[in-house]
Amino acid sequence: MRIGVAGVGRIGALHAQNLVAAIGAANVVIADADPARARATAAGLGVATAADVETLLAARVDGLVVATPTDTHAALVLRAVAAGIPVFCEKPVAPDIASTRAVLAQVQAAGGLVQVGFQRRFDPGYVAAHEAVASGVLGPVHTIVGQTLDPSPPPAAYVAVSGGIFRDCLVHDLDILRWVTGQEAVEVYATGANLGDDYIRAAGDVDAVAVTLTMTDGSLAMLSASRYNRAGYDVRMEVRGHRDSVAVGLEPRTPIRSMEPMTYPSEPAFPGFLERFGAAYAAEMAAFVSLVRSGGASRCTVADALAAFVLAEACEISRRERRPVAVADIEAAGVLPGQQGRVSLEGVA
């Protein structure tokens, strides 16, 4: 087995490291638009390099990890699928809903195997919550609460092209909400605030958001996110049922102080998402290796990525227009204004 990694920035390098741990350095080959970065990463991991993505694809790898810039994801996924190569793709699969739909249609038509990088589905706490809901031990679930609090905001250059806090940050909470509960959201109401740096407002974005969602079974979800939580990286979920409730992310490193007579947190907070979800990233790459080796079902498909993207779009429309948004309206809208439904394969190398 030989797996290629396209793009070895921070997340791509982590995927390459996890692949080395899973299948050995001799079975991993990497490529990056920055040859110096590729060489440095390869030297540190003991893996081979390809001159560019074209060379990587021509090397007849058995699987491909796509961690390149967002605007190249769709084309690389489709090229690999057309060649019969299973693909792991960092989110988003494509930059908008229409393009994601186009990718989904072509992947399904080709019978391609694609796993999308929503790593929380592999986090032990979220897996346990998923199993608790599925087993019925909680009784009927009535409320889900989730949050993602970043220690500090991304740089201005990133915010300007990120698509906004719902699409690049809260989309993880939207995806894991669907997966843990087994439910879909039917309506969302979102609001946001600007309480930090002016460059976020200047980009048309907000730095704090709150979302209420109504699920298909009538249960309620409340999600929040912030770019400013200097106490540390804080990602949590509570699932509240009639018989019992469970929490994910409530542990000695959770960066919140109790006002009760107890010591909490008792350990240093996680500085960022790579530390918080280290085990999840390793587990998702192990799952991709299994997919390459044996086939089967992807834990997170392009259809799942599309569903989370639709919810993020509904949140943004709700925030901007200050109204509840029916998710079915977004799903039925097809190509949204200003979006194109075609994915080009040009300019990938």
Tab-separated table of C-alpha atoms in Angstrom:
chain	number	residue	atom	x	y	z
A	1	MET	CA	0.000	0.000	0.000
A	2	ARG	CA	1.233	3.480	-0.861
A	3	ILE	CA	-0.617	6.648	0.142
A	4	GLY	CA	0.156	10.116	-1.166
A	5	VAL	CA	-0.308	13.366	0.732
A	6	ALA	CA	-0.945	16.497	-1.336
A	7	GLY	CA	-0.129	19.573	0.742
A	8	VAL	CA	2.016	19.440	3.870
A	9	GLY	CA	1.136	22.600	5.719
A	10	ARG	CA	0.280	22.241	9.382
A	11	ILE	CA	-2.623	19.808	8.939
A	12	GLY	CA	-1.135	17.955	5.956
A	13	ALA	CA	2.097	17.357	7.858
A	14	LEU	CA	0.084	15.943	10.760
A	15	HIS	CA	-1.755	13.586	8.405
A	16	ALA	CA	1.568	12.455	6.940
A	17	GLN	CA	2.919	11.827	10.444
A	18	ASN	CA	-0.155	9.770	11.340
A	19	LEU	CA	0.157	7.790	8.106
A	20	VAL	CA	3.771	6.977	8.912
A	21	ALA	CA	2.647	5.679	12.307
A	22	ALA	CA	-0.094	3.604	10.654
A	23	ILE	CA	1.632	2.110	7.589
A	24	GLY	CA	5.321	3.011	7.790
A	25	ALA	CA	7.413	5.717	6.161
A	26	ALA	CA	8.219	3.595	3.107
A	27	ASN	CA	4.533	3.630	2.160
A	28	VAL	CA	4.004	7.415	2.278
A	29	VAL	CA	4.904	9.973	-0.405
A	30	ILE	CA	4.238	13.709	-0.135
A	31	ALA	CA	4.037	16.714	-2.454
A	32	ASP	CA	3.637	20.412	-1.802
A	33	ALA	CA	3.584	23.602	-3.869
A	34	ASP	CA	6.534	24.724	-1.730
A	35	PRO	CA	9.373	22.286	-2.550
A	36	ALA	CA	11.437	23.419	0.441
A	37	ARG	CA	8.581	22.660	2.820
A	38	ALA	CA	8.062	19.272	1.189
A	39	ARG	CA	11.756	18.417	1.574
A	40	ALA	CA	11.843	19.538	5.205
A	41	THR	CA	8.720	17.528	6.065
A	42	ALA	CA	10.018	14.478	4.211
A	43	ALA	CA	13.355	14.663	6.010
A	44	GLY	CA	11.648	14.820	9.386
A	45	LEU	CA	9.381	11.846	8.657
A	46	GLY	CA	11.687	9.770	6.479
A	47	VAL	CA	9.221	9.659	3.568
A	48	ALA	CA	9.610	10.142	-0.166
A	49	THR	CA	8.635	13.285	-2.062
A	50	ALA	CA	7.064	13.867	-5.458
A	51	ALA	CA	8.040	16.937	-7.468
A	52	ASP	CA	4.449	18.178	-7.592
A	53	VAL	CA	0.853	17.012	-7.337
A	54	GLU	CA	0.864	15.882	-10.979
A	55	THR	CA	3.807	13.607	-10.265
A	56	LEU	CA	2.136	12.357	-7.114
A	57	LEU	CA	-1.009	11.388	-9.023
A	58	ALA	CA	1.066	9.738	-11.740
A	59	ALA	CA	2.852	7.606	-9.134
A	60	ARG	CA	-0.164	5.256	-8.946
A	61	VAL	CA	-0.717	5.708	-5.224
A	62	ASP	CA	-3.377	3.516	-3.618
A	63	GLY	CA	-4.906	6.416	-1.697
A	64	LEU	CA	-4.657	10.200	-1.697
A	65	VAL	CA	-4.859	12.672	1.186
A	66	VAL	CA	-5.845	16.155	0.003
A	67	ALA	CA	-4.677	18.945	2.323
A	68	THR	CA	-3.996	21.595	-0.312
A	69	PRO	CA	-5.650	25.059	-0.428
A	70	THR	CA	-9.445	24.948	-0.447
A	71	ASP	CA	-9.878	26.057	-4.043
A	72	THR	CA	-7.996	22.955	-5.263
A	73	HIS	CA	-9.888	20.337	-3.232
A	74	ALA	CA	-12.730	19.597	-5.638
A	75	ALA	CA	-10.580	19.090	-8.696
A	76	LEU	CA	-8.131	16.831	-6.871
A	77	VAL	CA	-10.937	14.740	-5.390
A	78	LEU	CA	-12.519	14.267	-8.811
A	79	ARG	CA	-9.255	13.389	-10.493
A	80	ALA	CA	-8.486	10.744	-7.881
A	81	VAL	CA	-12.015	9.322	-8.004
A	82	ALA	CA	-11.853	9.145	-11.795
A	83	ALA	CA	-8.656	7.112	-11.426
A	84	GLY	CA	-10.298	4.781	-8.902
A	85	ILE	CA	-8.214	6.091	-5.998
A	86	PRO	CA	-9.844	6.451	-2.540
A	87	VAL	CA	-9.530	10.011	-1.254
A	88	PHE	CA	-9.300	11.682	2.115
A	89	CYS	CA	-10.135	15.380	1.746
A	90	GLU	CA	-9.863	18.118	4.317
A	91	LYS	CA	-13.007	20.193	4.618
A	92	PRO	CA	-14.449	21.881	2.727
A	93	VAL	CA	-14.695	19.631	-0.317
A	94	ALA	CA	-15.546	22.700	-2.401
A	95	PRO	CA	-15.888	26.428	-1.689
A	96	ASP	CA	-19.679	26.640	-2.006
A	97	ILE	CA	-22.863	24.585	-1.950
A	98	ALA	CA	-23.287	24.361	-5.710
A	99	SER	CA	-19.766	23.076	-6.291
A	100	THR	CA	-20.109	20.602	-3.432
A	101	ARG	CA	-23.301	19.282	-5.025
A	102	ALA	CA	-21.446	18.931	-8.318
A	103	VAL	CA	-18.634	16.980	-6.655
A	104	LEU	CA	-21.131	14.749	-4.844
A	105	ALA	CA	-22.942	13.923	-8.082
A	106	GLN	CA	-19.713	12.984	-9.845
A	107	VAL	CA	-18.391	10.957	-6.897
A	108	GLN	CA	-21.652	9.019	-6.682
A	109	ALA	CA	-21.740	8.436	-10.445
A	110	ALA	CA	-18.191	7.064	-10.341
A	111	GLY	CA	-18.759	5.005	-7.189
A	112	GLY	CA	-15.817	6.767	-5.577
A	113	LEU	CA	-14.639	6.369	-1.986
A	114	VAL	CA	-14.199	9.728	-0.257
A	115	GLN	CA	-13.665	10.459	3.441
A	116	VAL	CA	-13.999	14.092	4.516
A	117	GLY	CA	-11.932	15.471	7.387
A	118	PHE	CA	-14.439	16.074	10.166
A	119	GLN	CA	-12.189	14.664	12.867
A	120	ARG	CA	-14.615	15.047	15.752
A	121	ARG	CA	-16.406	11.927	14.516
A	122	PHE	CA	-13.311	10.010	15.659
A	123	ASP	CA	-12.857	11.702	19.045
A	124	PRO	CA	-13.467	9.175	21.871
A	125	GLY	CA	-15.823	11.512	23.740
A	126	TYR	CA	-18.013	12.236	20.727
A	127	VAL	CA	-17.993	8.549	19.772
A	128	ALA	CA	-19.227	7.683	23.279
A	129	ALA	CA	-21.948	10.338	23.071
A	130	HIS	CA	-23.029	8.990	19.671
A	131	GLU	CA	-23.262	5.492	21.145
A	132	ALA	CA	-25.163	6.735	24.213
A	133	VAL	CA	-27.801	8.376	22.015
A	134	ALA	CA	-28.058	5.370	19.701
A	135	SER	CA	-28.424	2.927	22.601
A	136	GLY	CA	-31.333	4.855	24.109
A	137	VAL	CA	-29.672	4.990	27.537
A	138	LEU	CA	-30.312	8.753	27.735
A	139	GLY	CA	-33.991	8.362	26.998
A	140	PRO	CA	-35.562	10.822	24.573
A	141	VAL	CA	-33.059	13.618	23.906
A	142	HIS	CA	-34.560	17.057	24.367
A	143	THR	CA	-31.575	19.458	24.211
A	144	ILE	CA	-28.064	19.504	22.781
A	145	VAL	CA	-25.572	22.239	23.638
A	146	GLY	CA	-22.313	22.643	21.743
A	147	GLN	CA	-19.520	25.180	21.524
A	148	THR	CA	-16.199	25.950	19.878
A	149	LEU	CA	-14.114	28.671	21.509
A	150	ASP	CA	-10.787	29.527	19.888
A	151	PRO	CA	-8.027	31.106	22.005
A	152	SER	CA	-7.439	33.824	19.408
A	153	PRO	CA	-8.742	34.771	15.966
A	154	PRO	CA	-7.102	33.791	12.679
A	155	PRO	CA	-5.093	36.474	10.883
A	156	ALA	CA	-6.872	39.067	8.758
A	157	ALA	CA	-5.745	37.469	5.499
A	158	TYR	CA	-7.409	34.193	6.475
A	159	VAL	CA	-10.629	35.772	7.729
A	160	ALA	CA	-11.016	37.637	4.434
A	161	VAL	CA	-11.225	34.379	2.458
A	162	SER	CA	-12.487	31.883	5.061
A	163	GLY	CA	-16.165	32.147	4.199
A	164	GLY	CA	-17.002	33.281	7.719
A	165	ILE	CA	-17.192	31.816	11.193
A	166	PHE	CA	-20.122	29.528	10.402
A	167	ARG	CA	-18.423	27.924	7.401
A	168	ASP	CA	-14.863	27.590	8.703
A	169	CYS	CA	-15.430	27.107	12.447
A	170	LEU	CA	-18.975	26.260	13.564
A	171	VAL	CA	-19.351	23.837	10.631
A	172	HIS	CA	-17.606	21.266	12.846
A	173	ASP	CA	-20.292	21.674	15.519
A	174	LEU	CA	-22.999	21.438	12.854
A	175	ASP	CA	-21.528	18.218	11.489
A	176	ILE	CA	-21.039	16.557	14.861
A	177	LEU	CA	-24.556	17.579	15.918
A	178	ARG	CA	-25.959	15.570	13.000
A	179	TRP	CA	-23.697	12.607	13.681
A	180	VAL	CA	-24.153	12.346	17.451
A	181	THR	CA	-27.926	12.746	17.381
A	182	GLY	CA	-28.748	10.963	14.119
A	183	GLN	CA	-31.095	13.873	13.428
A	184	GLU	CA	-31.245	16.597	10.824
A	185	ALA	CA	-31.894	20.274	11.554
A	186	VAL	CA	-35.081	21.650	10.027
A	187	GLU	CA	-34.803	25.297	11.099
A	188	VAL	CA	-32.040	27.570	12.350
A	189	TYR	CA	-31.919	30.979	13.942
A	190	ALA	CA	-28.498	32.586	14.255
A	191	THR	CA	-27.126	35.849	15.547
A	192	GLY	CA	-23.649	37.285	15.855
A	193	ALA	CA	-21.612	40.049	17.416
A	194	ASN	CA	-18.370	41.928	16.844
A	195	LEU	CA	-16.587	42.440	20.141
A	196	GLY	CA	-12.953	42.147	19.052
A	197	ASP	CA	-10.639	43.266	16.281
A	198	ASP	CA	-12.019	45.549	13.587
A	199	TYR	CA	-10.613	43.473	10.716
A	200	ILE	CA	-13.220	40.768	11.342
A	201	ARG	CA	-16.056	43.281	10.979
A	202	ALA	CA	-14.334	44.757	7.914
A	203	ALA	CA	-14.422	41.316	6.273
A	204	GLY	CA	-18.199	41.165	6.787
A	205	ASP	CA	-17.821	38.526	9.501
A	206	VAL	CA	-18.548	38.331	13.228
A	207	ASP	CA	-16.380	37.034	16.066
A	208	ALA	CA	-19.065	35.564	18.354
A	209	VAL	CA	-22.189	33.634	17.317
A	210	ALA	CA	-25.126	31.842	18.868
A	211	VAL	CA	-27.421	29.460	16.983
A	212	THR	CA	-30.665	27.726	17.910
A	213	LEU	CA	-31.661	24.738	15.786
A	214	THR	CA	-34.844	22.681	15.729
A	215	MET	CA	-34.185	19.040	14.848
A	216	THR	CA	-36.395	16.590	12.941
A	217	ASP	CA	-37.674	14.963	16.144
A	218	GLY	CA	-38.495	18.345	17.713
A	219	SER	CA	-35.447	18.422	20.011
A	220	LEU	CA	-33.483	21.655	20.332
A	221	ALA	CA	-29.820	22.410	19.838
A	222	MET	CA	-27.943	25.506	20.943
A	223	LEU	CA	-24.501	26.119	19.464
A	224	SER	CA	-22.049	28.934	20.088
A	225	ALA	CA	-18.613	29.945	18.878
A	226	SER	CA	-16.095	32.674	19.591
A	227	ARG	CA	-12.779	33.760	18.134
A	228	TYR	CA	-11.661	35.029	21.574
A	229	ASN	CA	-11.166	32.663	24.497
A	230	ARG	CA	-7.684	33.361	25.780
A	231	ALA	CA	-8.180	30.926	28.651
A	232	GLY	CA	-7.606	28.171	26.060
A	233	TYR	CA	-9.164	26.098	23.300
A	234	ASP	CA	-12.580	24.935	24.507
A	235	VAL	CA	-14.754	22.520	22.528
A	236	ARG	CA	-17.662	20.845	24.303
A	237	MET	CA	-21.040	19.226	23.830
A	238	GLU	CA	-23.808	18.311	26.254
A	239	VAL	CA	-26.543	15.859	25.280
A	240	ARG	CA	-29.499	16.043	27.645
A	241	GLY	CA	-32.084	13.277	27.765
A	242	HIS	CA	-35.111	12.460	29.879
A	243	ARG	CA	-33.207	9.777	31.815
A	244	ASP	CA	-29.601	10.945	31.730
A	245	SER	CA	-27.255	13.574	30.343
A	246	VAL	CA	-23.680	13.332	29.080
A	247	ALA	CA	-20.926	15.833	28.333
A	248	VAL	CA	-18.058	15.761	25.847
A	249	GLY	CA	-14.942	17.838	26.495
A	250	LEU	CA	-15.458	18.315	30.223
A	251	GLU	CA	-12.120	17.222	31.633
A	252	PRO	CA	-9.187	18.477	33.730
A	253	ARG	CA	-7.883	20.618	30.826
A	254	THR	CA	-11.192	22.340	30.076
A	255	PRO	CA	-10.427	26.063	30.329
A	256	ILE	CA	-13.232	27.198	32.606
A	257	ARG	CA	-13.038	28.092	36.295
A	258	SER	CA	-15.689	26.880	38.686
A	259	MET	CA	-17.054	29.361	41.204
A	260	GLU	CA	-17.798	26.437	43.508
A	261	PRO	CA	-15.232	25.251	46.093
A	262	MET	CA	-13.317	22.954	43.755
A	263	THR	CA	-10.134	23.069	41.695
A	264	TYR	CA	-11.083	23.218	38.050
A	265	PRO	CA	-9.344	23.088	35.673
A	266	SER	CA	-6.577	21.130	37.316
A	267	GLU	CA	-4.274	20.916	34.283
A	268	PRO	CA	-3.113	23.407	31.615
A	269	ALA	CA	-5.664	24.138	28.902
A	270	PHE	CA	-5.268	22.837	25.357
A	271	PRO	CA	-3.537	25.556	23.329
A	272	GLY	CA	-5.300	24.614	20.083
A	273	PHE	CA	-7.233	22.097	18.028
A	274	LEU	CA	-4.233	19.942	17.091
A	275	GLU	CA	-3.576	19.172	20.766
A	276	ARG	CA	-7.254	18.743	21.700
A	277	PHE	CA	-8.000	16.381	18.830
A	278	GLY	CA	-4.647	14.630	18.434
A	279	ALA	CA	-6.118	11.176	19.041
A	280	ALA	CA	-9.046	11.917	16.726
A	281	TYR	CA	-6.748	12.931	13.872
A	282	ALA	CA	-4.796	9.694	14.283
A	283	ALA	CA	-8.001	7.645	14.381
A	284	GLU	CA	-9.494	9.265	11.279
A	285	MET	CA	-6.313	8.564	9.307
A	286	ALA	CA	-6.331	4.953	10.522
A	287	ALA	CA	-9.924	4.732	9.279
A	288	PHE	CA	-8.841	6.064	5.892
A	289	VAL	CA	-6.052	3.470	5.691
A	290	SER	CA	-8.687	0.802	6.369
A	291	LEU	CA	-10.873	2.288	3.630
A	292	VAL	CA	-7.974	2.134	1.163
A	293	ARG	CA	-7.049	-1.388	2.184
A	294	SER	CA	-10.473	-3.003	2.406
A	295	GLY	CA	-13.082	-0.622	1.014
A	296	GLY	CA	-16.362	-0.319	2.864
A	297	ALA	CA	-18.299	2.733	3.985
A	298	SER	CA	-16.774	6.139	4.672
A	299	ARG	CA	-17.399	7.524	8.165
A	300	CYS	CA	-17.867	11.005	6.712
A	301	THR	CA	-18.995	11.287	3.090
A	302	VAL	CA	-19.271	14.165	0.625
A	303	ALA	CA	-23.019	14.061	1.326
A	304	ASP	CA	-22.258	14.674	5.017
A	305	ALA	CA	-19.987	17.577	4.105
A	306	LEU	CA	-22.760	19.034	1.930
A	307	ALA	CA	-25.296	18.726	4.756
A	308	ALA	CA	-23.012	20.606	7.153
A	309	PHE	CA	-22.326	23.253	4.487
A	310	VAL	CA	-26.066	23.766	3.952
A	311	LEU	CA	-26.544	24.313	7.684
A	312	ALA	CA	-23.660	26.789	7.783
A	313	GLU	CA	-25.206	28.675	4.863
A	314	ALA	CA	-28.570	28.731	6.648
A	315	CYS	CA	-26.857	30.146	9.736
A	316	GLU	CA	-25.186	32.923	7.751
A	317	ILE	CA	-28.426	33.891	6.006
A	318	SER	CA	-30.244	33.882	9.342
A	319	ARG	CA	-27.612	36.092	10.966
A	320	ARG	CA	-27.488	38.510	8.064
A	321	GLU	CA	-31.263	38.782	7.588
A	322	ARG	CA	-32.182	38.454	11.278
A	323	ARG	CA	-34.787	35.757	10.754
A	324	PRO	CA	-35.323	32.009	11.186
A	325	VAL	CA	-34.334	30.005	8.099
A	326	ALA	CA	-35.886	26.704	7.051
A	327	VAL	CA	-33.139	24.315	6.011
A	328	ALA	CA	-35.401	22.883	3.298
A	329	ASP	CA	-35.405	26.291	1.617
A	330	ILE	CA	-31.610	26.208	1.314
A	331	GLU	CA	-31.657	22.626	0.056
A	332	ALA	CA	-34.303	23.463	-2.543
A	333	ALA	CA	-32.582	26.622	-3.732
A	334	GLY	CA	-30.121	24.750	-5.963
A	335	VAL	CA	-27.381	27.066	-7.134
A	336	LEU	CA	-27.380	30.090	-4.867
A	337	PRO	CA	-26.953	33.588	-6.308
A	338	GLY	CA	-23.400	34.185	-7.482
A	339	GLN	CA	-22.443	30.506	-7.359
A	340	GLN	CA	-21.589	28.196	-10.229
A	341	GLY	CA	-22.458	24.521	-10.424
A	342	ARG	CA	-19.436	23.371	-12.400
A	343	VAL	CA	-16.085	22.226	-11.053
A	344	SER	CA	-13.044	22.809	-13.252
A	345	LEU	CA	-10.132	20.416	-13.333
A	346	GLU	CA	-7.786	23.055	-14.730
A	347	GLY	CA	-4.885	24.541	-12.834
A	348	VAL	CA	-4.569	21.830	-10.205
A	349	ALA	CA	-0.837	21.172	-10.359
